[in-house]
Coordinates of C-alpha atoms in Angstrom, one line a residue:
X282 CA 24.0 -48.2 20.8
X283 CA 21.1 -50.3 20.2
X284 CA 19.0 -48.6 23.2
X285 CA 20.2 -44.8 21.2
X286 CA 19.1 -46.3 17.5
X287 CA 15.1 -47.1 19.5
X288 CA 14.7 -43.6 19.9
X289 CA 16.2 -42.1 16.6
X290 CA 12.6 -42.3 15.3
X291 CA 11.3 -40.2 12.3
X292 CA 11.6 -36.4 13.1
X293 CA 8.8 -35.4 11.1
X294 CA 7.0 -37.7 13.8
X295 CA 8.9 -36.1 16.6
X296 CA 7.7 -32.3 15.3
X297 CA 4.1 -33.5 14.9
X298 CA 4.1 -34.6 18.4
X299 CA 4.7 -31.0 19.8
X300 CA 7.7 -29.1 21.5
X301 CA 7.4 -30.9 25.2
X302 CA 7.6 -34.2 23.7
X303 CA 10.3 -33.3 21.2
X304 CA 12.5 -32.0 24.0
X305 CA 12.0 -35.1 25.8
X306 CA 12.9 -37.3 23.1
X307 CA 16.0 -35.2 23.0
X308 CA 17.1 -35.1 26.9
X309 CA 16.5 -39.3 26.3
X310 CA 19.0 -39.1 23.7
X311 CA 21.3 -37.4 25.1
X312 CA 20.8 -39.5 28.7
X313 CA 21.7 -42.7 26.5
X314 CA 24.8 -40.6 25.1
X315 CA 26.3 -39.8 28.4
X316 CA 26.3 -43.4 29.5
X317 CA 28.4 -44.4 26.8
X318 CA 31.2 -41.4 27.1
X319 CA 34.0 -43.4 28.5
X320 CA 35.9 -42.6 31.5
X321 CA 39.0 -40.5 32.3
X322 CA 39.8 -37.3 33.7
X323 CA 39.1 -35.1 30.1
X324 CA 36.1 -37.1 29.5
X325 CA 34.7 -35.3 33.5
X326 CA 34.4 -32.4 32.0
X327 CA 32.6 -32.8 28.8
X328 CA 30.5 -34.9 30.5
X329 CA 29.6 -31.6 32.9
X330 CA 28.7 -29.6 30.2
X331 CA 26.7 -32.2 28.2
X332 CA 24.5 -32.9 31.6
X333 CA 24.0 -29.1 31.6
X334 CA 23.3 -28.7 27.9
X335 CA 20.4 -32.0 28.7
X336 CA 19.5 -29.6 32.1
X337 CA 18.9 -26.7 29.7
X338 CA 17.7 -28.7 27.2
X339 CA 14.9 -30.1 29.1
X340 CA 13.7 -26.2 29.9
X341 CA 13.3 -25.6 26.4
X342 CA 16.7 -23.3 26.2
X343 CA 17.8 -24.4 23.2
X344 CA 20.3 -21.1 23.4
X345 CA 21.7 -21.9 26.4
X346 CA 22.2 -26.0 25.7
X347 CA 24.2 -24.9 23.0
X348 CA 26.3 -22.8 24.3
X349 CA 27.8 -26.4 26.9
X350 CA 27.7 -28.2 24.1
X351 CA 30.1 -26.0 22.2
X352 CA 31.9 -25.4 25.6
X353 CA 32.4 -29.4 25.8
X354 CA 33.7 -29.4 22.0
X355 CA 36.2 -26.5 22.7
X356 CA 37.7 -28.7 25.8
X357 CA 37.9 -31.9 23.8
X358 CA 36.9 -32.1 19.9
X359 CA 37.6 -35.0 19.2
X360 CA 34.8 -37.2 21.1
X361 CA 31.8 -38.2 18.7
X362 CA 29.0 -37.9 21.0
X363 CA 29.9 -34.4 21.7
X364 CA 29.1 -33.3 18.1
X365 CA 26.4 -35.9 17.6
X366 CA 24.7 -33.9 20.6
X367 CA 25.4 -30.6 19.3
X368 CA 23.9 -31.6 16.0
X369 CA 20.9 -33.3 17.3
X370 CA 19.8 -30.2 18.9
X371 CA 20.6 -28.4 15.3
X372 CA 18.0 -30.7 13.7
X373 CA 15.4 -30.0 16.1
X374 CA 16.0 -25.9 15.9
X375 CA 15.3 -26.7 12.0
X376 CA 18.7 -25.7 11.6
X377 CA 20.2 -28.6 9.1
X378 CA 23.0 -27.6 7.6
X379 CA 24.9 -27.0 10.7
X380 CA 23.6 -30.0 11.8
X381 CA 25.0 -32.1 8.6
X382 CA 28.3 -29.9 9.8
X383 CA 28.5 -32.0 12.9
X384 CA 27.3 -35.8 12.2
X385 CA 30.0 -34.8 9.2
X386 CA 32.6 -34.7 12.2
X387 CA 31.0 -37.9 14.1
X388 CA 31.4 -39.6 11.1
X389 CA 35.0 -38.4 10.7
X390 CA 35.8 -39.5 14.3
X391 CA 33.6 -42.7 14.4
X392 CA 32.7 -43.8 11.0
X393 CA 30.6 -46.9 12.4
X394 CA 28.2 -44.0 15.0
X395 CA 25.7 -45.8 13.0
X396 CA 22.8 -43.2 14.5
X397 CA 24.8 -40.4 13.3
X398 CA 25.4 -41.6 10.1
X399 CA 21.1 -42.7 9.7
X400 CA 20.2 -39.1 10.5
X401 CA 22.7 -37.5 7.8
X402 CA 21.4 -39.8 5.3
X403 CA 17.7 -38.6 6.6
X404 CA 18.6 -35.1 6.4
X405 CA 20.4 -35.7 2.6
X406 CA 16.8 -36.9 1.9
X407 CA 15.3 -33.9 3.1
X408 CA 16.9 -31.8 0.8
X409 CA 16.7 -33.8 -2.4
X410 CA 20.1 -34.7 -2.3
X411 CA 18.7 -38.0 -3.3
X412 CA 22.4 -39.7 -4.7
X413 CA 24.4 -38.6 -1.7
X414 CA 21.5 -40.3 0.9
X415 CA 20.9 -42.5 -1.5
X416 CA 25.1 -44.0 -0.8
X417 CA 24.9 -42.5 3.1
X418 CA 22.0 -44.8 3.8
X419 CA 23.5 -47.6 1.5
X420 CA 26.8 -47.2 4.4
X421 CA 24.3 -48.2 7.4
X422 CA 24.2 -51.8 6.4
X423 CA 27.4 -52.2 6.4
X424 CA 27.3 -52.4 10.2
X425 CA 23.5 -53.2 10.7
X426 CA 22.3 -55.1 7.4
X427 CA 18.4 -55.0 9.1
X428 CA 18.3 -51.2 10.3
X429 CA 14.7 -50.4 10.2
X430 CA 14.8 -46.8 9.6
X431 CA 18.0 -47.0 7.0
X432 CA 15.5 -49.2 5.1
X433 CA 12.4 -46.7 5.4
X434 CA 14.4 -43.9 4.1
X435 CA 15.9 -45.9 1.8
X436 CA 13.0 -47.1 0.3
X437 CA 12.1 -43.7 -0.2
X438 CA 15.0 -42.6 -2.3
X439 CA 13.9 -44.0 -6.0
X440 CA 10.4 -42.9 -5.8
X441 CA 10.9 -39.4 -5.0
X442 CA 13.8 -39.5 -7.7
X443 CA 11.3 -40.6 -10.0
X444 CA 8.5 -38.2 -9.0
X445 CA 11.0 -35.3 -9.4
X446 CA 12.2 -36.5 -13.2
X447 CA 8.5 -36.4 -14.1
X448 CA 7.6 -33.0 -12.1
X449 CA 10.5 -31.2 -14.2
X450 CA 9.0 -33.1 -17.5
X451 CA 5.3 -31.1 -16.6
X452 CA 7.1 -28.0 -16.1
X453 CA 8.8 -28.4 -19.7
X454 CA 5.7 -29.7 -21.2
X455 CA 3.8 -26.3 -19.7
X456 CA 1.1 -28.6 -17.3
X457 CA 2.0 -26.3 -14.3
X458 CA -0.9 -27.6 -12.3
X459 CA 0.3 -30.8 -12.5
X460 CA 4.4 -30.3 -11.6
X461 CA 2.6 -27.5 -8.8
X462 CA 0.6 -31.3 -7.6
X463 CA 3.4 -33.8 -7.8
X464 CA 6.0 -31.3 -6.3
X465 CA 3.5 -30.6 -3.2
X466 CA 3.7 -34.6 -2.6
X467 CA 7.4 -34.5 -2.9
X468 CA 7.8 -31.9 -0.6
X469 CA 6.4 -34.5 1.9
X470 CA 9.5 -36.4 1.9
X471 CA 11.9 -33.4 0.9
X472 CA 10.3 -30.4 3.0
X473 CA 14.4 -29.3 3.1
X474 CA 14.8 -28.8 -1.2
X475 CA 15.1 -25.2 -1.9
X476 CA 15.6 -26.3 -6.0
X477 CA 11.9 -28.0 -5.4
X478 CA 10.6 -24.8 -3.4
X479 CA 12.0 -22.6 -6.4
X480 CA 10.6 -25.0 -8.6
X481 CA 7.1 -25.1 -7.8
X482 CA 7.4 -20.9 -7.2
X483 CA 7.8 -21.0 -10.9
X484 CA 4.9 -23.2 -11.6
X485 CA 2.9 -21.0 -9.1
X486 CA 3.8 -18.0 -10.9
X487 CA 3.4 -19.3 -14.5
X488 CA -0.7 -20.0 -13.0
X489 CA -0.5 -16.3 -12.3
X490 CA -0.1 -17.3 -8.4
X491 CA 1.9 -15.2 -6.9
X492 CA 1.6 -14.8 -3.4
X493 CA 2.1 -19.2 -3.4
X494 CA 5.3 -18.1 -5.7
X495 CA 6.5 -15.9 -3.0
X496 CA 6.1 -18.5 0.3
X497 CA 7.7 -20.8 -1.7
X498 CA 10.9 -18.3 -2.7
X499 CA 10.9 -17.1 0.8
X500 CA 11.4 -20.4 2.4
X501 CA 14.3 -20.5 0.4
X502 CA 15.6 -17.8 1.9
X503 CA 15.3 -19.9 5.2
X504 CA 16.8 -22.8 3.8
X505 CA 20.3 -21.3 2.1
X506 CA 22.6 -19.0 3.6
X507 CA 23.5 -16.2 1.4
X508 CA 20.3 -16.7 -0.8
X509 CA 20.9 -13.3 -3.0
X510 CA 19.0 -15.3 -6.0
X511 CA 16.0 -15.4 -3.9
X512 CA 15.6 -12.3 -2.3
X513 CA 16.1 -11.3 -5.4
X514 CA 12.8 -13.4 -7.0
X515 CA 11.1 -12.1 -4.2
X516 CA 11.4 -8.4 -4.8
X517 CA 10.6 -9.2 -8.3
X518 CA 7.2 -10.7 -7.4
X519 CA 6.3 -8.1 -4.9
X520 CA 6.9 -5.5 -7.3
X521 CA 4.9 -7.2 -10.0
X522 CA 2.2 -7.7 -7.4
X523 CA 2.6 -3.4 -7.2
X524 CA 4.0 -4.0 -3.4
X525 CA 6.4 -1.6 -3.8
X526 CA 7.3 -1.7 0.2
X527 CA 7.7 -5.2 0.1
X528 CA 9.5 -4.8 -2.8
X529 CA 12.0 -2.5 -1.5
X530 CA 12.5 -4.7 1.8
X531 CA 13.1 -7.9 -0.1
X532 CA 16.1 -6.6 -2.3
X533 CA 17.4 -4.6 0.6
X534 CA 17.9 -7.9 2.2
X535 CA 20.1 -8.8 -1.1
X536 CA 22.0 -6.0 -1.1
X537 CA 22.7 -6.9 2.6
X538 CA 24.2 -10.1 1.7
X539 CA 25.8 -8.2 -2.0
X540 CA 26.3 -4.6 -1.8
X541 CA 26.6 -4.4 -5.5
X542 CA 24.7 -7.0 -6.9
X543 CA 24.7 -7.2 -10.7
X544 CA 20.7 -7.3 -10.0
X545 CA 19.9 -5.9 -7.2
X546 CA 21.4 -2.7 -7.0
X547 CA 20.0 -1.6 -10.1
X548 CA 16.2 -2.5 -9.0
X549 CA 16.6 -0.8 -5.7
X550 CA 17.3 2.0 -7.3
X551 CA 14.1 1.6 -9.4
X552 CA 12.0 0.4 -6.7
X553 CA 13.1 3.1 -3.9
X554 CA 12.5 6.0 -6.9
X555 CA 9.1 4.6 -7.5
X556 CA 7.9 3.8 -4.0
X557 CA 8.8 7.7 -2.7
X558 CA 6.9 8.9 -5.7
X559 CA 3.8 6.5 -4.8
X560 CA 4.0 8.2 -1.0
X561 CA 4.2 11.5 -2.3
X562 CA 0.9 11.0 -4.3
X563 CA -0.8 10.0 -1.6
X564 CA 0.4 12.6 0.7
X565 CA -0.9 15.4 -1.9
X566 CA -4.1 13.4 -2.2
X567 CA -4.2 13.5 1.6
X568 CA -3.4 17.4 1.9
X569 CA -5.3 18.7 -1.1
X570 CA -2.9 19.3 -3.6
X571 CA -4.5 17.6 -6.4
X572 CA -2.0 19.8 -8.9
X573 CA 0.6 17.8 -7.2
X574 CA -1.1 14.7 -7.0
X575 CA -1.4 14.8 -11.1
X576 CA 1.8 15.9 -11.5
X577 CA 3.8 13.0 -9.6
X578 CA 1.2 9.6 -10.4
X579 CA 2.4 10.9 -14.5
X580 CA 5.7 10.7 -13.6
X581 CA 4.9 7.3 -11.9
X582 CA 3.6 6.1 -15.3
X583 CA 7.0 7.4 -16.9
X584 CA 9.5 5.8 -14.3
X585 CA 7.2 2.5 -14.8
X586 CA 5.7 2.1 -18.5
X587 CA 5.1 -2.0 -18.1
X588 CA 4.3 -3.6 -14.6
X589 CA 0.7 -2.7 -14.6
X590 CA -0.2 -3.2 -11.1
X591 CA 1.5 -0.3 -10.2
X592 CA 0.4 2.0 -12.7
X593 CA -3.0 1.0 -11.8
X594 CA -2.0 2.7 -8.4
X595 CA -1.0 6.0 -10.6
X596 CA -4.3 6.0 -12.6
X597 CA -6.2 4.9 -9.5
X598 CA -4.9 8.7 -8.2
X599 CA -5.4 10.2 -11.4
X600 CA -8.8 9.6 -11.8
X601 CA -9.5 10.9 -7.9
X602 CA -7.4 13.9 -8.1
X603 CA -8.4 15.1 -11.9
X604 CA -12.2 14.8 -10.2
X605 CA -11.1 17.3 -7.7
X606 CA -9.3 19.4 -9.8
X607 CA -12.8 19.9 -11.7
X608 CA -10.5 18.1 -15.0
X609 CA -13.4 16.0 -15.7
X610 CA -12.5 14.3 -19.2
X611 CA -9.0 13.6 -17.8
X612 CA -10.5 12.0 -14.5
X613 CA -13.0 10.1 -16.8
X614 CA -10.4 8.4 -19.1
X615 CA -7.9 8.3 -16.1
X616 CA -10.8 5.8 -14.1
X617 CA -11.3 3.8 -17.2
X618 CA -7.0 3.3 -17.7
X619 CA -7.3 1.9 -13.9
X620 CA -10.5 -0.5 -14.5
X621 CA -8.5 -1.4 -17.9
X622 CA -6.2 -3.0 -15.6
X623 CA -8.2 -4.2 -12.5
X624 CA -11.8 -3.8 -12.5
X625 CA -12.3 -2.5 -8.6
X626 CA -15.3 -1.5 -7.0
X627 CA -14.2 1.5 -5.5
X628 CA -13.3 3.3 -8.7
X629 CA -16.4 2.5 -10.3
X630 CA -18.0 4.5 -7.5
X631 CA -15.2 6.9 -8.2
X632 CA -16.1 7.4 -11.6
X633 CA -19.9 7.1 -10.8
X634 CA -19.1 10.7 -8.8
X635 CA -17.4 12.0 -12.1
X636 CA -20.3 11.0 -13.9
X637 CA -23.0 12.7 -11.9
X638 CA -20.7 16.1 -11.7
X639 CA -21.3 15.6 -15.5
X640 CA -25.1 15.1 -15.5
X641 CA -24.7 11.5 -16.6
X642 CA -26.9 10.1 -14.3
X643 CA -27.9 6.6 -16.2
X644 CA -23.9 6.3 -16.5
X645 CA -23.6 6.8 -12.8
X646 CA -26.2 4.3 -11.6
X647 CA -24.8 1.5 -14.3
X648 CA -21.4 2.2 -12.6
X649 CA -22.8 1.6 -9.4
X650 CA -24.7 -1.5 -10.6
X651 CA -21.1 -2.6 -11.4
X652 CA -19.8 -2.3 -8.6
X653 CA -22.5 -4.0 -6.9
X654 CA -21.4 -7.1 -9.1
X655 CA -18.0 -7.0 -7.8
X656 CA -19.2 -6.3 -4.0
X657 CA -22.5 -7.2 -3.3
X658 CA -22.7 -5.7 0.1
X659 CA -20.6 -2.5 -0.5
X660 CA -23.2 0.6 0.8
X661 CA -21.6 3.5 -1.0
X662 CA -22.9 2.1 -4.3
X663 CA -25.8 1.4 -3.1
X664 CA -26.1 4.6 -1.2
X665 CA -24.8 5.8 -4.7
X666 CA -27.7 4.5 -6.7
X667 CA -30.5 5.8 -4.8
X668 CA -28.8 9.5 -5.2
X669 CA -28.2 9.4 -8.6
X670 CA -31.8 8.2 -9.6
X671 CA -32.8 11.2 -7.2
X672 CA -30.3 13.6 -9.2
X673 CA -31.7 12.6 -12.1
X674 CA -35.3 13.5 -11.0
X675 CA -33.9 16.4 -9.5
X676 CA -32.5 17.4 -12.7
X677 CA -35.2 16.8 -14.6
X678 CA -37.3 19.8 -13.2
X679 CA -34.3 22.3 -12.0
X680 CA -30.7 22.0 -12.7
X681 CA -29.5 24.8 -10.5
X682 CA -25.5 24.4 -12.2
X683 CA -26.9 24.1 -14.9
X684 CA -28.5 27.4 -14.2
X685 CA -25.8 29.1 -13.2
X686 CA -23.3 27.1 -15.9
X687 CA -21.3 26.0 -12.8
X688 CA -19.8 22.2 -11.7
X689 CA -20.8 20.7 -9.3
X690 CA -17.8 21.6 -7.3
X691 CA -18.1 24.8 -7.3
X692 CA -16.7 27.3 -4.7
X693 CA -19.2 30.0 -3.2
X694 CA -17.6 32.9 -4.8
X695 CA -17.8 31.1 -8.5
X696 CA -21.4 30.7 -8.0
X697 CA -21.7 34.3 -6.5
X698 CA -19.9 35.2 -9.8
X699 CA -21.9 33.4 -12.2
X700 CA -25.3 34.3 -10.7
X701 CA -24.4 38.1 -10.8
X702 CA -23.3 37.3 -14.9
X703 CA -26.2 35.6 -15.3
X704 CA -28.5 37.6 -13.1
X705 CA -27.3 41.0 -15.4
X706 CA -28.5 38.9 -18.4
X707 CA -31.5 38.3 -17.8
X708 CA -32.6 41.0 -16.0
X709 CA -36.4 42.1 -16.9
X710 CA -35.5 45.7 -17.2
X711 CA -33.4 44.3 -20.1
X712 CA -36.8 43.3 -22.2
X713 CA -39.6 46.3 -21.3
X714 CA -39.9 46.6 -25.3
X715 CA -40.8 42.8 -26.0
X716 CA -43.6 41.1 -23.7
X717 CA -43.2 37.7 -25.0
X718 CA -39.2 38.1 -23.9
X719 CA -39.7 40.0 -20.5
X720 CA -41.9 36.6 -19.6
X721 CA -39.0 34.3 -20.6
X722 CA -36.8 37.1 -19.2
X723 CA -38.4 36.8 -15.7
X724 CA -38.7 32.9 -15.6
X725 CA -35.0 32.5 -16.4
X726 CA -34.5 35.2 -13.3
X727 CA -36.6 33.8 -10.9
X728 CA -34.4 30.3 -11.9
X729 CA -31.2 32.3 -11.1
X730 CA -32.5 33.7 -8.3
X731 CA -33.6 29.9 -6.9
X732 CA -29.9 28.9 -8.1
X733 CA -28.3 31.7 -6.1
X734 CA -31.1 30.8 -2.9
X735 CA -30.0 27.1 -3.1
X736 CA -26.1 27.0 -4.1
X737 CA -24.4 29.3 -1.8
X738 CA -26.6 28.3 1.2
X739 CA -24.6 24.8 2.7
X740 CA -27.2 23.3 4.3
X741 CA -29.7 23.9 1.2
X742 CA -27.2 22.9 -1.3
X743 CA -26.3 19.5 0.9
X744 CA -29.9 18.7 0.6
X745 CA -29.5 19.4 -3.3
X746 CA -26.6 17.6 -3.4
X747 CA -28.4 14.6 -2.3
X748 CA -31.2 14.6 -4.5
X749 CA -33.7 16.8 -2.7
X750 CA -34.5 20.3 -4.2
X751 CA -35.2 22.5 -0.8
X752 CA -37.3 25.0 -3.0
X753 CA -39.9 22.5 -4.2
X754 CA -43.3 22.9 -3.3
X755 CA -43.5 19.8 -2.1
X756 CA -40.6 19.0 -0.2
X757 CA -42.8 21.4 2.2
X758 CA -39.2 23.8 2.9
X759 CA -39.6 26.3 -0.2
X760 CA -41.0 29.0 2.5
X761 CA -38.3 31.9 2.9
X762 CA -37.3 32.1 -0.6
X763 CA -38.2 35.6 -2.0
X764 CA -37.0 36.1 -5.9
X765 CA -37.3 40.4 -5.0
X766 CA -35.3 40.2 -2.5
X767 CA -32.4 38.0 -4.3
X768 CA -33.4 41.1 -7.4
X769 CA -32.8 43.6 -4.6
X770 CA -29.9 42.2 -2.9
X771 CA -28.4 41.9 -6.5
X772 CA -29.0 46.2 -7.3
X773 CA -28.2 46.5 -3.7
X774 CA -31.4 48.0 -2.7
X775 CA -33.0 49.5 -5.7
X776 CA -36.4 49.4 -6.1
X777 CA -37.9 46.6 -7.9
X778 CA -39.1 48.4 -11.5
X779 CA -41.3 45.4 -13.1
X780 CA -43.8 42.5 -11.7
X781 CA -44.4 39.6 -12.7
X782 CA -46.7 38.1 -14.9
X783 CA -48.4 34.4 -14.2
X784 CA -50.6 34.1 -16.6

């Protein structure tokens, strides 16, 4: 037994040394064990299957040297190093409770298997369960008064009892950075304590961290069976975090373990109704249905009037799909509801685009700016600014919307209808009795007629689009455009009755 205790060293030093050297450790255990199986015709056997559980064992099949080991306990459960081998294994698959389960039954069979009874005090220690170590560990000396790792763990007991009286006095007293500080150097010595895990979640999420909040609750999860509390937590903070798919994974999970949770079954029903609605804005978004698109991201605002990060995913849509529906103070206040709540580069660039549909060019370029501030390197703002300051230029000389009193989004056949409504106005024949009108008359047509030129030809209206007027003299690409014939092609062919006047 003295040969075993030499190499039931620390486990945290046994993980840290890698999984080859932890499997040998193990084999070396269980090598000592088999020598001190006693003899007899019912000891043969488990002795077979605990060679071949150290055999698989020494392969890295965990699996597989489990499977003799529970073989050997089902043909004789009632020899101590049996379990004690079974349980070792347990503790190096991470798997503590079930290995607690067996030293338990060593103990029960052998109450002096002082290496049993060492690593259930260990494990106790683990998992804060600081009084019950602190009396297993206490038991070692009653058969070795001078064992050297009773005594380390030991000696570890009242500090980490003290450490975890004062972290729960900094989470009362509100100093979350502290309790989030001491509990991370507890966790050293109890890396097993789902109450410290939870503990420090809380303090993460009272700092507004909650992605730490959520590692923490999910190893939790790992550490209890039947955890319905956490998964429950963690759906919570996904969903506040506007995850809605994690969120809808994580209380699935609970109603796995529940099927009618008190809590879970009525947020899954919230979180499934508002994670479909989320994908059906999207889709419309995606297919062009911006009517759609409205319609749903309101009623995402209705099924969910508090967790702002995900109505920030409903105004985010709103403000992109009023803009295409050509509902420009609706996408306007819809952008500034989502920057409200999380001031994001891309819908500043969003609202920039609503801005210059609007002729609000200086609005457009400090949008951009903004942007800029939030992502320095982000090339559609800066792509953005240059266009807008070129827009505004542009618009400076010849607003050809404006002209025709049509958005910027404007389909060929609206600008075809508003150039034939304002080409009937202010046709010259309708001034022959007033010079001083006719002139106006036939500036304002050829401006229409430039409009018309520009706005239902793509490639001329791309170039618009982005700043450059294709009829200016100087862009050198005004050649072609013929005011009579856009006169003509409106009175389908009638002769041109009046000329034009420069001077």
């Amino acid at each position: 037994m003295t040969v075993l205790l030499e190499h039931l060293v620390d486990m945290d030093r046994c993980y840290r040394l890698g999984p080859r050297k932890l499997i040998a450790w193990l084999v070396l255990i269980t090598l000592d064990l088999l020598c001190d199986v006693s003899d007899g015709a019912s000891q043969a056997e488990t002795s077979k299957h605990l060679e071949m559980g150290r055999d698989f064992l020494s392969r890295g099949q965990y699996q597989d040297a489990l499977s003799h080991y529970h073989a050997a306990i089902e043909g004789d459960n009632s020899n101590a190093v049996t379990y004690f081998s079974r349980g070792t294994v347990y503790l190096a698959l991470g798997k503590a409770n079930l290995a607690l389960t067996d030293f338990d039954k060593v103990l029960e069979l052998k109450p002096d298997f002082v290496a049993a009874r060492v690593q259930r005090g260990h494990i106790l220690l683990k998992q804060a369960r600081l009084e019950e170590a602190e009396q297993e560990l206490d038991r070692v000396f009653q058969w070795e008064p001078h064992n050297q790792d009773a005594a380390h763990y030991r000696n570890l007991v009242d500090p980490a009892r003290d450490d975890i009286a004062l972290a729960q006095a900094f989470m009362r007293g509100r100093d979350f950075h502290a309790a989030v500080d001491l509990i991370t150097k507890i966790l050293e010595i109890c890396p097993w304590s789902s109450t410290l895990r939870e503990l420090r979640a809380d303090a993460h999420a009272a700092l507004g961290d909650h992605m730490a909040a959520i590692s923490d609750i999910r190893s939790t999860t790992r550490l209890m069976s039947d955890n319905t509390a956490g998964f429950y937590k963690l759906s919570l903070l996904h969903y506040k975090l506007g995850q809605a798919p994690e969120s809808l994974k994580e209380i699935r999970e609970c109603l796995k373990l529940d099927p009618e949770h008190k809590d879970c079954f009525p947020h899954y029903k919230k979180v499934k109704k508002v994670e479909k609605q989320l994908n059906d804005v999207q889709e419309a978004l995606q297919g062009n249905n911006y009517k759609r698109c409205i319609e749903i991201a309101n009623k995402v605002l209705v099924s969910e009037p508090n967790v702002e990060n995900i109505r920030f995913q409903a105004f985010d849509k709103l403000c992109q799909c009023y803009q295409k529906d050509d509902q420009i103070s609706e996408s306007l206040r819809s952008c500034q509801d989502a920057l409200d709540i999380h001031m994001d580069a891309r819908i500043l660039c969003d609202r920039a685009e609503v801005y210059i549909a609007s002729g609000m060019f200086d609005e457009a370029v400090r949008d951009y700016h903004k942007a800029l501030e939030i992502e320095e390197d982000y090339q559609r703002a800066k792509e953005g600014i240059q266009r807008a300051q070129k827009l505004q230029k542009q618009a400076e000389r010849r607003d050809y919307y404006k002209i025709l009193g049509v958005t910027r989004n404007a389909g060929k056949q609206e600008i075809i209808k508003a150039y034939r409504k304002a080409a009937q106005k202010w046709h010259p024949d309708n001034f022959q009795n007033n010079e001083s009108e006719k002139k106006i008359a036939e500036k304002k047509f050829i401006d229409i007629a430039a409009a018309k030129e520009v706005l239902t030809d793509p490639e001329k209206r791309q170039k618009y689009d982005n700043g450059e007027d294709p009829l200016d003299p100087e862009s050198g690409q005004h050649q072609g455009f013929n005011p009579f014939q856009q006169f003509h092609q409106f009175h389908h062919g009638s002769p041109f009755q009046f000329k034009f006047h420069f001077n």
